[in-house]
Tab-separated table of C-alpha atoms in Angstrom:
chain	number	residue	atom	x	y	z
A	20	UNK	CA	-0.161	-0.008	-0.050
A	21	UNK	CA	1.534	3.254	-0.686
A	22	UNK	CA	0.855	6.723	0.095
A	23	UNK	CA	0.738	9.925	-2.502
A	24	UNK	CA	3.558	12.162	-0.870
A	25	UNK	CA	2.979	15.652	0.053
A	26	UNK	CA	5.145	17.789	-2.670
A	27	UNK	CA	7.888	19.708	-1.287
A	28	UNK	CA	6.518	23.456	-1.255
A	29	UNK	CA	10.343	24.900	-1.717
A	30	UNK	CA	10.649	22.943	-5.413
A	31	UNK	CA	9.791	25.111	-8.127
A	32	UNK	CA	9.614	21.840	-10.352
A	33	UNK	CA	7.301	20.207	-8.203
A	34	UNK	CA	3.500	20.644	-8.384
A	35	UNK	CA	1.178	20.816	-5.314
A	36	UNK	CA	-2.049	20.646	-7.313
A	37	UNK	CA	-3.925	18.149	-9.630
A	38	UNK	CA	-2.029	18.458	-13.269
A	39	UNK	CA	-2.385	16.494	-16.247
A	40	UNK	CA	0.071	14.137	-14.808
A	41	UNK	CA	-1.632	13.533	-11.529
A	42	UNK	CA	-2.215	9.994	-10.668
A	43	UNK	CA	-4.578	10.681	-7.858
A	44	UNK	CA	-8.007	8.809	-8.011
A	45	UNK	CA	-9.888	11.610	-8.665
A	46	UNK	CA	-7.641	12.544	-11.895
A	47	UNK	CA	-7.445	8.979	-12.903
A	48	UNK	CA	-11.115	8.305	-12.854
A	49	UNK	CA	-11.536	11.578	-14.946
A	50	UNK	CA	-9.070	10.592	-17.741
A	51	UNK	CA	-10.470	7.057	-17.780
A	52	UNK	CA	-14.162	8.490	-18.349
A	53	UNK	CA	-12.901	10.896	-20.967
A	54	UNK	CA	-15.870	13.456	-19.726
A	55	UNK	CA	-15.740	15.625	-16.409
A	56	UNK	CA	-16.716	14.317	-13.361
A	57	UNK	CA	-19.717	15.178	-11.435
A	58	UNK	CA	-19.293	16.512	-7.987
A	59	UNK	CA	-20.436	13.203	-6.302
A	60	UNK	CA	-18.111	11.053	-8.738
A	61	UNK	CA	-15.152	13.166	-7.912
A	62	UNK	CA	-16.041	13.155	-3.854
A	63	UNK	CA	-16.311	9.368	-4.166
A	64	UNK	CA	-13.067	8.825	-5.994
A	65	UNK	CA	-11.318	11.353	-3.447
A	66	UNK	CA	-13.117	9.448	-0.730
A	67	UNK	CA	-11.556	6.235	-2.181
A	68	UNK	CA	-7.774	7.660	-2.270
A	69	UNK	CA	-8.183	8.866	1.321
A	70	UNK	CA	-9.406	5.309	2.324
A	71	UNK	CA	-5.999	4.025	0.495
A	72	UNK	CA	-3.918	6.312	3.071
A	73	UNK	CA	-5.826	5.081	6.229
A	74	UNK	CA	-3.971	1.886	7.150
A	75	UNK	CA	-0.440	1.840	6.251
A	76	UNK	CA	2.732	-0.315	8.184
A	77	UNK	CA	5.657	1.888	9.170
A	78	UNK	CA	7.648	0.235	6.491
A	79	UNK	CA	5.381	0.935	3.868
A	80	UNK	CA	5.195	4.490	4.834
A	81	UNK	CA	8.936	5.301	4.987
A	82	UNK	CA	9.105	3.581	1.428
A	83	UNK	CA	6.492	5.841	0.102
A	84	UNK	CA	7.825	8.921	1.407
A	85	UNK	CA	11.363	8.421	0.851
A	86	UNK	CA	11.712	10.181	-2.450
A	87	UNK	CA	10.376	13.453	-0.787
A	88	UNK	CA	13.086	13.289	1.893
A	89	UNK	CA	10.471	12.238	4.616
A	90	UNK	CA	11.497	9.675	7.041
A	91	UNK	CA	9.047	9.576	9.844
A	92	UNK	CA	5.483	10.742	10.718
A	93	UNK	CA	7.121	13.650	12.135
A	94	UNK	CA	8.427	14.806	8.989
A	95	UNK	CA	5.307	14.312	7.148
A	96	UNK	CA	3.790	16.665	9.683
A	97	UNK	CA	6.465	19.304	9.130
A	98	UNK	CA	6.036	18.986	5.369
A	99	UNK	CA	2.071	19.505	5.894
A	100	UNK	CA	2.761	22.899	7.772
A	101	UNK	CA	5.329	24.133	5.408
A	102	UNK	CA	3.065	23.647	2.525
A	103	UNK	CA	-0.056	25.025	4.482
A	104	UNK	CA	2.168	28.164	4.914
A	105	UNK	CA	3.829	28.499	1.583
A	106	UNK	CA	0.332	27.739	-0.071
A	107	UNK	CA	-1.038	30.631	1.975
A	108	UNK	CA	1.500	32.817	0.740
A	109	UNK	CA	0.877	32.767	-2.680
A	110	UNK	CA	-2.685	32.613	-2.235
A	111	UNK	CA	-2.849	29.216	-3.005
A	112	UNK	CA	-1.737	29.950	-6.838
A	113	UNK	CA	0.704	27.219	-7.632
A	114	UNK	CA	1.904	28.560	-10.662
A	115	UNK	CA	2.808	31.756	-9.153
A	116	UNK	CA	4.759	29.917	-6.362
A	117	UNK	CA	6.578	27.829	-9.094
A	118	UNK	CA	7.184	30.796	-11.366
A	119	UNK	CA	8.458	32.718	-8.322
A	120	UNK	CA	10.628	30.182	-6.914
A	121	UNK	CA	12.397	29.380	-10.348
A	122	UNK	CA	12.991	32.938	-10.668
A	123	UNK	CA	15.008	33.651	-7.208
A	124	UNK	CA	16.046	30.270	-6.606
A	125	UNK	CA	14.912	27.937	-3.697
A	126	UNK	CA	17.675	28.873	-1.234
A	127	UNK	CA	17.032	32.503	-1.216
A	128	UNK	CA	13.430	32.185	-0.880
A	129	UNK	CA	14.045	29.841	1.910
A	130	UNK	CA	16.328	32.199	3.372
A	131	UNK	CA	14.160	35.353	3.321
A	132	UNK	CA	11.116	33.204	4.563
A	133	UNK	CA	13.375	32.253	7.729
A	134	UNK	CA	13.786	35.924	8.531
A	135	UNK	CA	10.039	36.335	8.219
A	136	UNK	CA	8.624	33.186	9.921
A	137	UNK	CA	9.855	31.410	12.985
A	138	UNK	CA	9.402	27.713	10.989
A	139	UNK	CA	10.452	25.522	13.629
A	140	UNK	CA	8.558	27.475	16.313
A	141	UNK	CA	5.415	27.216	14.206
A	142	UNK	CA	5.754	23.405	13.822
A	143	UNK	CA	6.559	22.846	17.443
A	144	UNK	CA	3.465	25.035	18.332
A	145	UNK	CA	1.293	23.057	15.702
A	146	UNK	CA	2.279	19.801	17.287
A	147	UNK	CA	1.597	20.935	20.633
A	148	UNK	CA	-1.896	22.180	19.586
A	149	UNK	CA	-2.811	18.564	18.803
A	150	UNK	CA	-1.465	17.127	22.083
A	151	UNK	CA	1.913	16.025	22.400
A	152	UNK	CA	2.360	12.312	23.517
A	153	UNK	CA	3.375	11.966	27.309
A	154	UNK	CA	4.581	8.358	26.666
A	155	UNK	CA	5.284	6.559	23.359
A	156	UNK	CA	6.638	3.111	24.244
A	157	UNK	CA	3.724	1.068	25.528
A	158	UNK	CA	3.030	-2.411	27.014
A	159	UNK	CA	-0.172	-4.149	26.100
A	160	UNK	CA	-1.366	-7.543	27.081
A	161	UNK	CA	-3.250	-10.053	25.117
A	162	UNK	CA	-4.508	-13.463	25.556
A	163	UNK	CA	-3.620	-15.298	22.209
A	164	UNK	CA	-7.310	-15.724	21.180
A	165	UNK	CA	-9.010	-14.149	17.658
A	166	UNK	CA	-11.246	-12.298	20.166
A	167	UNK	CA	-8.140	-9.837	20.509
A	168	UNK	CA	-7.681	-9.726	16.791
A	169	UNK	CA	-7.614	-5.497	16.561
A	170	UNK	CA	-5.277	-5.270	19.579
A	171	UNK	CA	-3.029	-7.874	18.103
A	172	UNK	CA	-3.350	-7.150	14.479
A	173	UNK	CA	-2.629	-3.528	14.943
A	174	UNK	CA	1.146	-4.342	15.681
A	175	UNK	CA	1.978	-6.287	12.708
A	176	UNK	CA	-0.053	-4.097	10.307
A	177	UNK	CA	0.851	-0.487	11.518
A	178	UNK	CA	-2.013	0.922	13.293
A	179	UNK	CA	-0.098	1.702	16.399
A	180	UNK	CA	2.640	3.446	14.325
A	181	UNK	CA	0.160	5.475	12.460
A	182	UNK	CA	-0.740	7.220	15.731
A	183	UNK	CA	2.882	7.642	16.769
A	184	UNK	CA	3.223	4.569	19.187
A	185	UNK	CA	5.731	2.364	19.772
A	186	UNK	CA	3.659	-0.868	21.031
A	187	UNK	CA	4.755	-4.358	22.666
A	188	UNK	CA	1.957	-6.801	22.286
A	189	UNK	CA	2.773	-9.118	25.298
A	190	UNK	CA	1.288	-12.430	25.123
A	191	UNK	CA	-0.320	-13.749	28.303
A	192	UNK	CA	-1.256	-16.827	29.643
A	193	UNK	CA	-4.647	-16.307	30.901
A	194	UNK	CA	-7.104	-13.789	32.175
A	195	UNK	CA	-6.092	-13.867	36.090
A	196	UNK	CA	-2.362	-13.121	34.558
A	197	UNK	CA	-3.623	-9.998	32.631
A	198	UNK	CA	-5.606	-8.792	35.587
A	199	UNK	CA	-3.057	-8.864	37.941
A	200	UNK	CA	-0.153	-7.530	35.652
A	201	UNK	CA	-2.606	-4.793	34.816
A	202	UNK	CA	-3.352	-3.788	38.564
A	203	UNK	CA	0.094	-3.803	39.096
A	204	UNK	CA	1.364	-1.540	36.374
A	205	UNK	CA	3.197	-4.086	34.149
A	206	UNK	CA	0.719	-3.300	31.333
A	207	UNK	CA	-0.366	0.199	30.343
A	208	UNK	CA	-3.773	-1.180	29.120
A	209	UNK	CA	-4.673	-4.972	28.098
A	210	UNK	CA	-6.942	-6.931	26.200
A	211	UNK	CA	-9.742	-8.114	28.853
A	212	UNK	CA	-12.950	-9.553	28.834
A	213	UNK	CA	-16.054	-7.300	28.857
A	214	UNK	CA	-17.243	-8.077	32.345
A	215	UNK	CA	-13.421	-7.789	33.956
A	216	UNK	CA	-13.401	-3.924	34.160
A	217	UNK	CA	-16.701	-3.807	35.683
A	218	UNK	CA	-15.671	-6.575	38.179
A	219	UNK	CA	-12.325	-4.618	38.978
A	220	UNK	CA	-13.851	-1.247	39.444
A	221	UNK	CA	-16.245	-3.130	41.988
A	222	UNK	CA	-13.471	-5.131	43.549
A	223	UNK	CA	-15.231	-8.287	42.719
A	224	UNK	CA	-12.691	-11.185	42.496
A	225	UNK	CA	-9.731	-8.645	42.824
A	226	UNK	CA	-9.039	-5.277	44.865
A	227	UNK	CA	-11.007	-2.288	43.525
A	228	UNK	CA	-9.435	-0.109	41.241
A	229	UNK	CA	-11.365	1.864	38.539
A	230	UNK	CA	-11.069	1.050	35.033
A	231	UNK	CA	-12.554	2.383	32.139
A	232	UNK	CA	-13.564	0.337	28.992
A	233	UNK	CA	-13.102	2.451	25.641
A	234	UNK	CA	-14.015	-0.349	23.038
A	235	UNK	CA	-15.464	-3.632	22.679
A	236	UNK	CA	-13.060	-5.642	20.539
A	237	UNK	CA	-15.464	-8.682	19.058
A	238	UNK	CA	-18.991	-9.530	19.038
A	239	UNK	CA	-20.015	-13.288	18.597
A	240	UNK	CA	-16.984	-15.079	18.379
A	241	UNK	CA	-17.666	-18.011	20.604
A	242	UNK	CA	-19.017	-21.579	20.750
A	243	UNK	CA	-19.859	-24.553	22.855
A	244	UNK	CA	-17.608	-27.484	21.890
A	245	UNK	CA	-18.712	-30.876	23.152
A	246	UNK	CA	-16.250	-34.180	23.020
A	247	UNK	CA	-16.855	-36.424	19.879
A	248	UNK	CA	-17.950	-39.238	22.425
A	249	UNK	CA	-21.106	-36.974	23.154
A	250	UNK	CA	-22.245	-36.691	19.580
A	251	UNK	CA	-25.354	-38.386	20.655
A	252	UNK	CA	-25.609	-35.971	23.371
A	253	UNK	CA	-26.851	-32.766	21.888
A	254	UNK	CA	-29.833	-32.128	24.507
A	255	UNK	CA	-28.696	-30.198	27.257
A	256	UNK	CA	-31.024	-31.954	29.569
A	257	UNK	CA	-28.580	-35.030	28.935
A	258	UNK	CA	-25.343	-33.034	30.408
A	259	UNK	CA	-25.926	-33.567	34.138
A	260	UNK	CA	-22.520	-34.625	35.809
A	261	UNK	CA	-20.774	-32.903	32.529
A	262	UNK	CA	-17.433	-30.855	33.278
A	263	UNK	CA	-17.230	-27.942	31.049
A	264	UNK	CA	-14.218	-25.362	30.978
A	265	UNK	CA	-14.553	-21.601	30.767
A	266	UNK	CA	-11.641	-19.089	30.739
A	267	UNK	CA	-12.651	-16.945	33.552
A	268	UNK	CA	-15.280	-16.521	36.101
A	269	UNK	CA	-15.672	-12.742	34.960
A	270	UNK	CA	-16.253	-13.865	31.358
A	271	UNK	CA	-19.108	-13.950	28.858
A	272	UNK	CA	-18.055	-17.404	28.457
A	273	UNK	CA	-19.208	-18.228	31.980
A	274	UNK	CA	-22.001	-16.147	31.798
A	275	UNK	CA	-23.593	-17.330	28.514
A	276	UNK	CA	-23.007	-20.986	29.612
A	277	UNK	CA	-24.699	-20.753	32.739
A	278	UNK	CA	-27.584	-18.653	31.044
A	279	UNK	CA	-27.807	-21.537	28.490
A	280	UNK	CA	-28.024	-24.502	30.628
A	281	UNK	CA	-30.142	-22.776	33.071
A	282	UNK	CA	-32.574	-22.104	30.032
A	283	UNK	CA	-32.629	-25.665	29.937
A	284	UNK	CA	-33.355	-26.782	33.350
A	285	UNK	CA	-29.641	-27.431	34.727
A	286	UNK	CA	-28.436	-25.621	37.767
A	287	UNK	CA	-25.102	-24.630	36.729
A	288	UNK	CA	-23.747	-24.842	40.247
A	289	UNK	CA	-25.317	-28.387	40.873
A	290	UNK	CA	-26.097	-30.284	37.715
A	291	UNK	CA	-22.693	-29.804	36.098
A	292	UNK	CA	-19.063	-28.659	36.909
A	293	UNK	CA	-17.896	-25.473	35.487
A	294	UNK	CA	-14.103	-25.079	35.639
A	295	UNK	CA	-11.505	-22.289	34.875
A	296	UNK	CA	-8.960	-23.122	32.172
A	297	UNK	CA	-7.130	-21.022	30.323
A	298	UNK	CA	-7.813	-20.972	26.640
A	299	UNK	CA	-4.617	-22.613	25.241
A	300	UNK	CA	-5.323	-25.260	27.315
A	301	UNK	CA	-8.580	-26.395	26.435
A	302	UNK	CA	-8.175	-28.640	23.657
A	303	UNK	CA	-5.631	-30.536	25.521
A	304	UNK	CA	-7.908	-31.005	28.478
A	305	UNK	CA	-10.632	-32.105	26.239
A	306	UNK	CA	-8.368	-34.677	24.542
A	307	UNK	CA	-7.478	-35.977	27.987
A	308	UNK	CA	-11.073	-36.460	29.131
A	309	UNK	CA	-10.831	-33.911	31.973
A	310	UNK	CA	-13.442	-31.999	29.971
A	311	UNK	CA	-16.706	-33.141	28.587
A	312	UNK	CA	-16.992	-29.345	26.879
A	313	UNK	CA	-16.127	-25.914	27.217
A	314	UNK	CA	-17.533	-22.793	25.961
A	315	UNK	CA	-14.493	-21.047	24.745
A	316	UNK	CA	-13.198	-18.274	22.672
A	317	UNK	CA	-11.633	-19.114	19.231
A	318	UNK	CA	-9.531	-20.273	17.705
A	319	UNK	CA	-9.845	-23.437	20.383
A	320	UNK	CA	-13.054	-24.456	19.279
A	321	UNK	CA	-12.182	-24.497	15.623
A	322	UNK	CA	-8.609	-26.220	16.982
A	323	UNK	CA	-10.696	-29.056	18.404
A	324	UNK	CA	-12.450	-29.833	15.301
A	325	UNK	CA	-9.049	-29.502	13.660
A	326	UNK	CA	-7.472	-31.921	15.967
A	327	UNK	CA	-10.549	-34.397	15.586
A	328	UNK	CA	-11.419	-34.466	19.454
A	329	UNK	CA	-14.602	-32.260	19.561
A	330	UNK	CA	-17.433	-30.966	17.259
A	331	UNK	CA	-19.153	-27.315	17.490
A	332	UNK	CA	-22.666	-27.975	19.496
A	333	UNK	CA	-23.353	-24.221	18.822
A	334	UNK	CA	-22.055	-20.976	17.982
A	335	UNK	CA	-22.862	-18.697	20.695
A	336	UNK	CA	-24.393	-15.756	18.253
A	337	UNK	CA	-27.154	-18.427	18.343
A	338	UNK	CA	-27.729	-17.836	22.022
A	339	UNK	CA	-27.387	-14.165	21.896
A	340	UNK	CA	-26.842	-12.224	18.417
A	341	UNK	CA	-24.167	-9.803	18.251
A	342	UNK	CA	-23.304	-10.301	22.105
A	343	UNK	CA	-20.209	-8.581	23.327
A	344	UNK	CA	-16.899	-10.671	24.387
A	345	UNK	CA	-13.499	-9.353	24.720
A	346	UNK	CA	-12.478	-5.798	25.007
A	347	UNK	CA	-9.719	-3.087	25.191
A	348	UNK	CA	-9.500	-1.461	29.167
A	349	UNK	CA	-7.058	0.559	30.966
A	350	UNK	CA	-7.040	1.915	34.487
A	351	UNK	CA	-8.807	5.093	34.902
A	352	UNK	CA	-5.472	6.660	35.962
A	353	UNK	CA	-3.653	5.966	32.512
A	354	UNK	CA	-6.431	7.888	30.842
A	355	UNK	CA	-6.137	10.728	33.504
A	356	UNK	CA	-2.322	10.907	33.657
A	357	UNK	CA	-1.544	10.613	30.056
A	358	UNK	CA	-4.462	11.682	27.979
A	359	UNK	CA	-2.826	12.357	24.719
A	360	UNK	CA	-1.211	8.992	24.886
A	361	UNK	CA	-4.559	7.514	25.769
A	362	UNK	CA	-6.339	9.155	22.957
A	363	UNK	CA	-3.635	8.029	20.363
A	364	UNK	CA	-4.143	4.500	21.505
A	365	UNK	CA	-7.926	4.698	21.647
A	366	UNK	CA	-7.659	5.906	18.077
A	367	UNK	CA	-5.389	3.057	17.090
A	368	UNK	CA	-7.904	0.320	18.504
A	369	UNK	CA	-10.844	1.957	17.267
A	370	UNK	CA	-9.215	2.193	13.735
A	371	UNK	CA	-8.137	-1.675	13.906
A	372	UNK	CA	-11.392	-2.673	15.053
A	373	UNK	CA	-13.294	-1.040	12.101
A	374	UNK	CA	-10.578	-2.568	9.982
A	375	UNK	CA	-11.137	-6.142	11.253
A	376	UNK	CA	-14.880	-5.709	10.573
A	377	UNK	CA	-14.436	-5.798	6.911
A	378	UNK	CA	-14.849	-9.032	5.464
A	379	UNK	CA	-12.411	-8.432	2.544
A	380	UNK	CA	-9.697	-7.944	5.200
A	381	UNK	CA	-10.118	-11.215	7.473
A	382	UNK	CA	-7.875	-13.524	5.086
A	383	UNK	CA	-4.861	-11.126	5.402
A	384	UNK	CA	-5.328	-10.455	9.207
A	385	UNK	CA	-5.565	-14.160	9.722
A	386	UNK	CA	-2.168	-14.521	8.165
A	387	UNK	CA	-0.713	-11.892	10.361
A	388	UNK	CA	-2.020	-12.856	13.653
A	389	UNK	CA	-1.443	-16.620	12.976
A	390	UNK	CA	2.346	-16.870	13.478
A	391	UNK	CA	4.136	-18.023	16.686
A	392	UNK	CA	4.554	-14.694	18.432
A	393	UNK	CA	0.756	-13.925	18.388
A	394	UNK	CA	-1.773	-17.015	18.442
A	395	UNK	CA	0.729	-19.785	17.543
A	396	UNK	CA	-2.074	-21.612	15.679
A	397	UNK	CA	-2.326	-23.102	12.216
A	398	UNK	CA	-3.430	-20.094	9.657
A	399	UNK	CA	-6.084	-22.332	8.024
A	400	UNK	CA	-7.797	-22.754	11.687
A	401	UNK	CA	-7.846	-18.917	12.052
A	402	UNK	CA	-9.130	-18.257	8.733
A	403	UNK	CA	-11.942	-20.360	9.059
A	404	UNK	CA	-13.016	-18.730	12.332
A	405	UNK	CA	-12.615	-14.919	10.791
A	406	UNK	CA	-13.830	-15.426	7.544
A	407	UNK	CA	-17.000	-17.769	8.773
A	408	UNK	CA	-16.079	-20.453	6.322
A	409	UNK	CA	-15.683	-23.396	8.353
A	410	UNK	CA	-16.485	-27.107	9.276
A	411	UNK	CA	-18.096	-28.008	12.412
A	412	UNK	CA	-17.021	-31.739	13.174
A	413	UNK	CA	-20.273	-32.887	12.553
A	414	UNK	CA	-21.494	-32.689	8.923
A	415	UNK	CA	-19.375	-33.133	5.812
A	416	UNK	CA	-20.199	-29.597	4.401
A	417	UNK	CA	-18.566	-26.210	4.820
A	418	UNK	CA	-20.746	-23.451	6.482
A	419	UNK	CA	-20.631	-20.073	5.521
A	420	UNK	CA	-21.389	-17.668	8.300
A	421	UNK	CA	-19.396	-14.229	8.019
A	422	UNK	CA	-20.713	-12.952	11.389
A	423	UNK	CA	-19.401	-16.037	13.165
A	424	UNK	CA	-16.942	-13.342	14.827
A	425	UNK	CA	-17.582	-9.565	13.999
A	426	UNK	CA	-15.761	-6.526	15.177
A	427	UNK	CA	-17.595	-3.647	16.678
A	428	UNK	CA	-15.858	-0.872	19.026
A	429	UNK	CA	-19.122	0.487	20.577
A	430	UNK	CA	-19.532	-0.365	24.238
A	431	UNK	CA	-23.268	-0.247	24.799
A	432	UNK	CA	-24.342	0.938	28.477
A	433	UNK	CA	-27.199	-1.612	28.067
A	434	UNK	CA	-24.609	-4.757	27.454
A	435	UNK	CA	-22.987	-3.769	30.759
A	436	UNK	CA	-26.135	-3.799	32.616
A	437	UNK	CA	-27.097	-7.396	31.449
A	438	UNK	CA	-23.576	-8.430	32.417
A	439	UNK	CA	-24.068	-7.026	36.107
A	440	UNK	CA	-27.502	-8.696	36.058
A	441	UNK	CA	-26.051	-11.960	35.515
A	442	UNK	CA	-23.098	-11.493	37.870
A	443	UNK	CA	-25.582	-10.665	40.758
A	444	UNK	CA	-27.944	-13.535	39.443
A	445	UNK	CA	-24.948	-15.986	40.210
A	446	UNK	CA	-23.670	-14.357	42.907
A	447	UNK	CA	-20.308	-12.935	41.928
A	448	UNK	CA	-21.675	-9.431	43.180
A	449	UNK	CA	-23.863	-9.055	46.392
A	450	UNK	CA	-26.311	-6.240	47.872
A	451	UNK	CA	-27.504	-3.238	45.952
A	452	UNK	CA	-26.168	-2.560	42.637
A	453	UNK	CA	-26.178	1.083	40.987
A	454	UNK	CA	-26.328	-0.857	37.752
A	455	UNK	CA	-26.985	2.389	35.488
A	456	UNK	CA	-23.751	4.404	37.217
A	457	UNK	CA	-21.509	1.635	37.163
A	458	UNK	CA	-22.452	1.030	33.444
A	459	UNK	CA	-21.599	4.563	32.404
A	460	UNK	CA	-18.675	4.745	34.721
A	461	UNK	CA	-16.800	1.941	33.325
A	462	UNK	CA	-17.999	1.835	29.540
A	463	UNK	CA	-17.021	5.262	28.435
A	464	UNK	CA	-19.672	4.764	25.327
A	465	UNK	CA	-19.921	8.558	24.928
A	466	UNK	CA	-16.134	9.360	24.266
A	467	UNK	CA	-16.004	6.168	21.710
A	468	UNK	CA	-19.161	7.560	19.825
A	469	UNK	CA	-16.792	10.922	19.400
A	470	UNK	CA	-13.550	9.286	18.364
A	471	UNK	CA	-15.655	7.022	16.219
A	472	UNK	CA	-16.957	10.069	14.371
A	473	UNK	CA	-13.640	11.940	14.658
A	474	UNK	CA	-12.171	8.919	12.563
A	475	UNK	CA	-15.212	8.773	9.889
A	476	UNK	CA	-16.977	5.913	11.379
A	477	UNK	CA	-20.925	6.235	12.277
A	478	UNK	CA	-21.513	5.663	15.822
A	479	UNK	CA	-25.110	4.675	17.337
A	480	UNK	CA	-27.272	7.583	18.195
A	481	UNK	CA	-27.886	6.303	21.912
A	482	UNK	CA	-25.969	4.163	24.130
A	483	UNK	CA	-28.917	1.718	25.551
A	484	UNK	CA	-30.873	-0.500	23.609
A	485	UNK	CA	-32.901	-3.718	24.222
A	486	UNK	CA	-31.206	-7.369	23.772
A	487	UNK	CA	-32.768	-10.652	23.087
A	488	UNK	CA	-31.125	-13.302	24.640
A	489	UNK	CA	-32.728	-16.925	23.651
A	490	UNK	CA	-35.909	-15.568	22.702
A	491	UNK	CA	-36.153	-13.470	26.069
A	492	UNK	CA	-36.229	-9.578	25.825
A	493	UNK	CA	-33.836	-7.560	28.177
A	494	UNK	CA	-34.904	-4.502	29.447
A	495	UNK	CA	-32.084	-2.415	30.780
A	496	UNK	CA	-34.250	-0.145	32.556
A	497	UNK	CA	-35.496	-2.892	34.621
A	498	UNK	CA	-32.496	-4.946	35.787
A	499	UNK	CA	-33.870	-6.369	39.039
A	500	UNK	CA	-37.092	-7.297	37.546
A	501	UNK	CA	-35.181	-9.204	34.953
A	502	UNK	CA	-32.970	-11.040	37.763
A	503	UNK	CA	-36.138	-12.175	39.734
A	504	UNK	CA	-37.740	-13.215	36.795
A	505	UNK	CA	-35.554	-16.387	36.440
A	506	UNK	CA	-36.239	-19.400	38.337
A	507	UNK	CA	-32.692	-20.542	38.659
A	508	UNK	CA	-30.234	-18.376	40.387
A	509	UNK	CA	-28.313	-17.804	43.759
């Protein structure tokens, strides 16, 4: 991917405007059509070019700008300031600029200009106005699952670089480790499960520390897997005595599994056993017979099929279409103490999440995140998950479900309230819960909407909506009534 470089405004032989030799999308489209473009057509062409400039690795960026002497994003920004100033001096008349430079020479013009305008000061002030990063080198933890796709792929595909950040993404064994390393400051931010920042803020399962969750990473993307020996036990009522794995107590996996079996008349604390198992250990435990099944993040559901030790009983999107799963979260103090760094990281994650949401990017992303330093999984397994073209271990056919996993950064407050109702339903939190206040404190949806809009994405117009889980509507305005509607609860 390449970037059309800013022309050198001090070079009289370089044009800063569209000319007959211009190779931008707009001009090329006009030439190919042989007739002038309408305003709408020209806008579409220019937007297409703008989109092609949005996602670029630092390697490609440097390569694309070398001819113009631009070696870094700072150089690129400096050039933009110089170009804007010089365009203004010549009234945006590029012919006048070029003629003048050829007449007096670049050196003379630059010398005179430097006595009139403190260029370095102007550049510094302009950069300061957009917010100098308090810290550029960051550490972000991730658990190696496809739910973390935007956080992981933002490294090899250049999204952190794009926003001036030098990020180390650090593979983490499981969620307890991710939580503890975040709490003790080893990680600046982390890939987390959507219930985790709520629990950590409330002090459920850990010390109480205010956390914020700027973005959801993925929606859907999980499955219930059963051992191949249970192919004749597809009715959950036959699962009494089964041992199931989930990746963490404070996870959508645990809450969805509990919801699912309870709707089929099983008490998840009495009729089955639920054990916390780190995702990378799920398949081995299934093979060894330590588990009868699990509700896990991918790629370990598809990996069980690949290893021929398990089959997909159900995708979790068939329990709750569009349910949240993983997220990007950080301590509140990180955002308060380093607002510009937090803002750059916030933007890079939203940008990467929106890129991941496009189906045409999924195969390339699978290739980028499959290697050993990231997921350490066969690319074919990761590709089946991300593209939604997969086999289930039961039928001899390829399923095509593009929304098997999807990516949507918006952290709905109503989703947070549902999570809180289930945490209370099963005894993870006790006493009175101010659902709305906690949801809005932790899930910073209003800020997310602003950043999405700033980056050119369309956010929802509200932060609450009703959800349907297994045919039952959840009214976020009546959380206690919702909890009391269930016959099986603690």
